[in-house]
PDB file of C-alpha atoms in Angstrom:
ATOM      1  CA  GLN A   1       0.000   0.000   0.000  1.00 94.00           C
ATOM      2  CA  VAL A   2       1.422   3.341  -1.053  1.00 96.00           C
ATOM      3  CA  GLN A   3       1.377   6.115   1.507  1.00 97.00           C
ATOM      4  CA  VAL A   4       2.419   9.710   1.067  1.00 98.00           C
ATOM      5  CA  GLU A   5       2.571  12.096   3.993  1.00 98.00           C
ATOM      6  CA  GLU A   6       3.609  15.730   4.091  1.00 98.00           C
ATOM      7  CA  SER A   7       4.770  17.727   7.104  1.00 98.00           C
ATOM      8  CA  GLY A   8       6.514  20.946   7.973  1.00 98.00           C
ATOM      9  CA  GLY A   9       3.911  23.536   7.150  1.00 98.00           C
ATOM     10  CA  GLY A  10       3.163  26.462   9.400  1.00 98.00           C
ATOM     11  CA  SER A  11       2.778  30.202   9.679  1.00 98.00           C
ATOM     12  CA  VAL A  12       5.648  32.554   8.959  1.00 98.00           C
ATOM     13  CA  GLN A  13       6.149  36.199   8.174  1.00 98.00           C
ATOM     14  CA  ALA A  14       7.067  37.388   4.726  1.00 98.00           C
ATOM     15  CA  GLY A  15      10.750  36.861   4.061  1.00 98.00           C
ATOM     16  CA  GLY A  16      10.882  33.824   6.296  1.00 98.00           C
ATOM     17  CA  SER A  17      11.663  30.205   5.510  1.00 98.00           C
ATOM     18  CA  LEU A  18      10.073  26.805   5.898  1.00 98.00           C
ATOM     19  CA  ARG A  19      11.139  23.305   4.951  1.00 98.00           C
ATOM     20  CA  LEU A  20       8.471  20.849   3.951  1.00 98.00           C
ATOM     21  CA  SER A  21       9.038  17.109   4.089  1.00 98.00           C
ATOM     22  CA  CYS A  22       7.228  14.291   2.328  1.00 98.00           C
ATOM     23  CA  VAL A  23       7.663  10.631   3.124  1.00 98.00           C
ATOM     24  CA  ALA A  24       6.511   8.153   0.491  1.00 98.00           C
ATOM     25  CA  SER A  25       6.344   4.461   1.325  1.00 97.00           C
ATOM     26  CA  GLY A  26       5.156   1.351  -0.454  1.00 96.00           C
ATOM     27  CA  LEU A  27       6.869   2.129  -3.734  1.00 96.00           C
ATOM     28  CA  PRO A  28      10.443   2.101  -5.087  1.00 96.00           C
ATOM     29  CA  PHE A  29      11.222   5.627  -3.954  1.00 97.00           C
ATOM     30  CA  SER A  30      14.462   6.035  -5.902  1.00 96.00           C
ATOM     31  CA  SER A  31      12.672   5.081  -9.116  1.00 97.00           C
ATOM     32  CA  VAL A  32       9.791   7.528  -9.020  1.00 97.00           C
ATOM     33  CA  CYS A  33       9.252  11.146  -9.907  1.00 97.00           C
ATOM     34  CA  MET A  34       8.425  13.288  -6.891  1.00 98.00           C
ATOM     35  CA  GLU A  35       6.587  16.579  -7.142  1.00 98.00           C
ATOM     36  CA  TRP A  36       5.275  19.374  -4.954  1.00 98.00           C
ATOM     37  CA  PHE A  37       2.036  21.156  -5.763  1.00 98.00           C
ATOM     38  CA  ARG A  38       0.089  23.862  -4.011  1.00 98.00           C
ATOM     39  CA  GLN A  39      -3.467  25.064  -3.985  1.00 98.00           C
ATOM     40  CA  ALA A  40      -4.703  28.350  -2.609  1.00 97.00           C
ATOM     41  CA  PRO A  41      -8.384  28.942  -1.819  1.00 95.00           C
ATOM     42  CA  GLY A  42     -10.362  29.545  -4.980  1.00 96.00           C
ATOM     43  CA  LYS A  43      -7.450  28.653  -7.234  1.00 97.00           C
ATOM     44  CA  GLU A  44      -6.447  25.592  -9.187  1.00 96.00           C
ATOM     45  CA  ARG A  45      -3.794  23.236  -7.945  1.00 97.00           C
ATOM     46  CA  GLU A  46      -0.464  24.165  -9.492  1.00 97.00           C
ATOM     47  CA  GLY A  47       2.886  22.492  -9.804  1.00 97.00           C
ATOM     48  CA  VAL A  48       5.683  24.013  -7.736  1.00 98.00           C
ATOM     49  CA  ALA A  49       8.739  21.770  -8.011  1.00 98.00           C
ATOM     50  CA  SER A  50       9.717  18.335  -9.253  1.00 98.00           C
ATOM     51  CA  ILE A  51      12.692  16.011  -9.112  1.00 98.00           C
ATOM     52  CA  SER A  52      13.255  13.118 -11.474  1.00 97.00           C
ATOM     53  CA  SER A  53      14.051   9.588 -10.404  1.00 97.00           C
ATOM     54  CA  ASP A  54      17.428   7.899 -10.181  1.00 96.00           C
ATOM     55  CA  ILE A  55      16.576   5.783 -13.236  1.00 96.00           C
ATOM     56  CA  SER A  56      15.927   8.804 -15.394  1.00 95.00           C
ATOM     57  CA  ARG A  57      18.338   9.528 -18.223  1.00 94.00           C
ATOM     58  CA  THR A  58      19.030  12.691 -16.248  1.00 95.00           C
ATOM     59  CA  PRO A  59      18.729  11.591 -12.614  1.00 96.00           C
ATOM     60  CA  GLY A  60      17.770  14.189 -10.073  1.00 95.00           C
ATOM     61  CA  THR A  61      16.692  16.769 -12.616  1.00 97.00           C
ATOM     62  CA  THR A  62      14.767  19.531 -10.887  1.00 97.00           C
ATOM     63  CA  THR A  63      12.096  21.772 -12.338  1.00 97.00           C
ATOM     64  CA  TYR A  64      10.443  24.789 -10.762  1.00 98.00           C
ATOM     65  CA  ALA A  65       7.460  26.958 -11.429  1.00 97.00           C
ATOM     66  CA  ASP A  66       8.486  30.456 -12.477  1.00 98.00           C
ATOM     67  CA  ALA A  67       6.892  31.920  -9.356  1.00 98.00           C
ATOM     68  CA  VAL A  68       9.278  30.073  -7.042  1.00 98.00           C
ATOM     69  CA  LYS A  69      12.516  29.904  -9.036  1.00 98.00           C
ATOM     70  CA  GLY A  70      15.472  31.093  -7.019  1.00 98.00           C
ATOM     71  CA  ARG A  71      13.533  30.843  -3.742  1.00 98.00           C
ATOM     72  CA  PHE A  72      12.486  27.190  -3.440  1.00 98.00           C
ATOM     73  CA  THR A  73      14.708  24.120  -3.616  1.00 98.00           C
ATOM     74  CA  ILE A  74      13.558  20.524  -3.979  1.00 98.00           C
ATOM     75  CA  SER A  75      15.767  17.678  -2.850  1.00 98.00           C
ATOM     76  CA  LYS A  76      15.415  14.085  -1.771  1.00 97.00           C
ATOM     77  CA  ASP A  77      16.995  11.497   0.494  1.00 97.00           C
ATOM     78  CA  ASN A  78      16.481   7.979  -0.835  1.00 97.00           C
ATOM     79  CA  THR A  79      17.656   6.447   2.438  1.00 97.00           C
ATOM     80  CA  LYS A  80      14.688   8.083   4.154  1.00 98.00           C
ATOM     81  CA  ASN A  81      12.176   7.850   1.310  1.00 98.00           C
ATOM     82  CA  THR A  82      11.783  11.581   1.763  1.00 98.00           C
ATOM     83  CA  VAL A  83      11.567  14.561  -0.535  1.00 98.00           C
ATOM     84  CA  TYR A  84      12.019  18.080   0.785  1.00 98.00           C
ATOM     85  CA  LEU A  85      10.966  21.524  -0.299  1.00 98.00           C
ATOM     86  CA  GLN A  86      13.116  24.289   1.149  1.00 98.00           C
ATOM     87  CA  MET A  87      11.205  27.551   0.839  1.00 98.00           C
ATOM     88  CA  ASN A  88      13.065  30.807   1.366  1.00 98.00           C
ATOM     89  CA  SER A  89      12.076  34.443   0.967  1.00 98.00           C
ATOM     90  CA  LEU A  90       8.455  33.493   1.390  1.00 98.00           C
ATOM     91  CA  LYS A  91       5.769  35.842   0.144  1.00 98.00           C
ATOM     92  CA  PRO A  92       2.097  36.135   1.111  1.00 98.00           C
ATOM     93  CA  GLU A  93       1.196  34.755  -2.311  1.00 97.00           C
ATOM     94  CA  ASP A  94       2.979  31.514  -1.389  1.00 98.00           C
ATOM     95  CA  SER A  95       0.223  30.824   1.138  1.00 98.00           C
ATOM     96  CA  ALA A  96      -1.525  27.599   0.163  1.00 98.00           C
ATOM     97  CA  MET A  97      -2.014  23.967   0.976  1.00 98.00           C
ATOM     98  CA  TYR A  98       1.093  22.163  -0.235  1.00 98.00           C
ATOM     99  CA  TYR A  99       0.796  18.633  -1.588  1.00 98.00           C
ATOM    100  CA  CYS A 100       3.365  16.013  -2.421  1.00 97.00           C
ATOM    101  CA  ALA A 101       2.843  13.589  -5.290  1.00 97.00           C
ATOM    102  CA  ALA A 102       4.684  10.398  -6.155  1.00 97.00           C
ATOM    103  CA  LYS A 103       4.505   9.241  -9.746  1.00 96.00           C
ATOM    104  CA  GLU A 104       5.665   5.859 -10.955  1.00 95.00           C
ATOM    105  CA  ARG A 105       7.666   7.152 -13.841  1.00 93.00           C
ATOM    106  CA  ALA A 106      11.347   7.906 -14.325  1.00 94.00           C
ATOM    107  CA  ASP A 107      10.920  11.480 -15.503  1.00 94.00           C
ATOM    108  CA  CYS A 108       8.649  14.248 -14.327  1.00 94.00           C
ATOM    109  CA  LEU A 109       6.927  15.478 -17.462  1.00 87.00           C
ATOM    110  CA  GLY A 110       4.540  18.340 -16.889  1.00 83.00           C
ATOM    111  CA  TRP A 111       2.313  18.764 -13.864  1.00 86.00           C
ATOM    112  CA  GLY A 112      -0.263  16.020 -14.337  1.00 88.00           C
ATOM    113  CA  LEU A 113      -2.698  15.503 -11.487  1.00 88.00           C
ATOM    114  CA  PHE A 114      -2.180  11.754 -11.185  1.00 90.00           C
ATOM    115  CA  GLY A 115      -0.126   9.456  -9.005  1.00 94.00           C
ATOM    116  CA  TYR A 116      -0.143   9.038  -5.257  1.00 97.00           C
ATOM    117  CA  TRP A 117      -0.907  12.087  -3.143  1.00 97.00           C
ATOM    118  CA  GLY A 118      -0.686  13.119   0.458  1.00 97.00           C
ATOM    119  CA  GLN A 119      -3.278  15.060   2.434  1.00 97.00           C
ATOM    120  CA  GLY A 120      -1.300  18.279   2.276  1.00 98.00           C
ATOM    121  CA  THR A 121       0.335  20.651   4.732  1.00 98.00           C
ATOM    122  CA  GLN A 122      -0.762  24.256   5.158  1.00 98.00           C
ATOM    123  CA  VAL A 123       1.628  27.153   4.617  1.00 98.00           C
ATOM    124  CA  THR A 124       0.545  30.638   5.636  1.00 98.00           C
ATOM    125  CA  VAL A 125       2.721  33.676   4.995  1.00 98.00           C
ATOM    126  CA  SER A 126       1.739  36.949   6.598  1.00 98.00           C
ATOM    127  CA  SER A 127       2.831  40.373   5.401  1.00 95.00           C
TER     128      SER A 127
END
């Protein structure tokens, strides 16, 4: 049984930092694409960051949404089945529920809303 669980959300002031964690179990973690999404109230879910699997032709390739480039960093630790999202220089517009998704594919291609998802962790940034 695949399980995905996010943690690390919270409330911070603008300019602050948070690190989100996502543990995915029940699948070959090193062989899957891992992605972070977010969804603010009244808005569609959007892709934030992705990292390709170790069996990709380009292992560990990271991709970021334009809105977070230079501020967010995705990384993973295969020994812990965990993917991280380091978020720096947070802005009020980063406030959203953040979701982690595990996709059984080598490469992360686009921001498809499929795969295994967690319940989300809330991030609130105040001005």
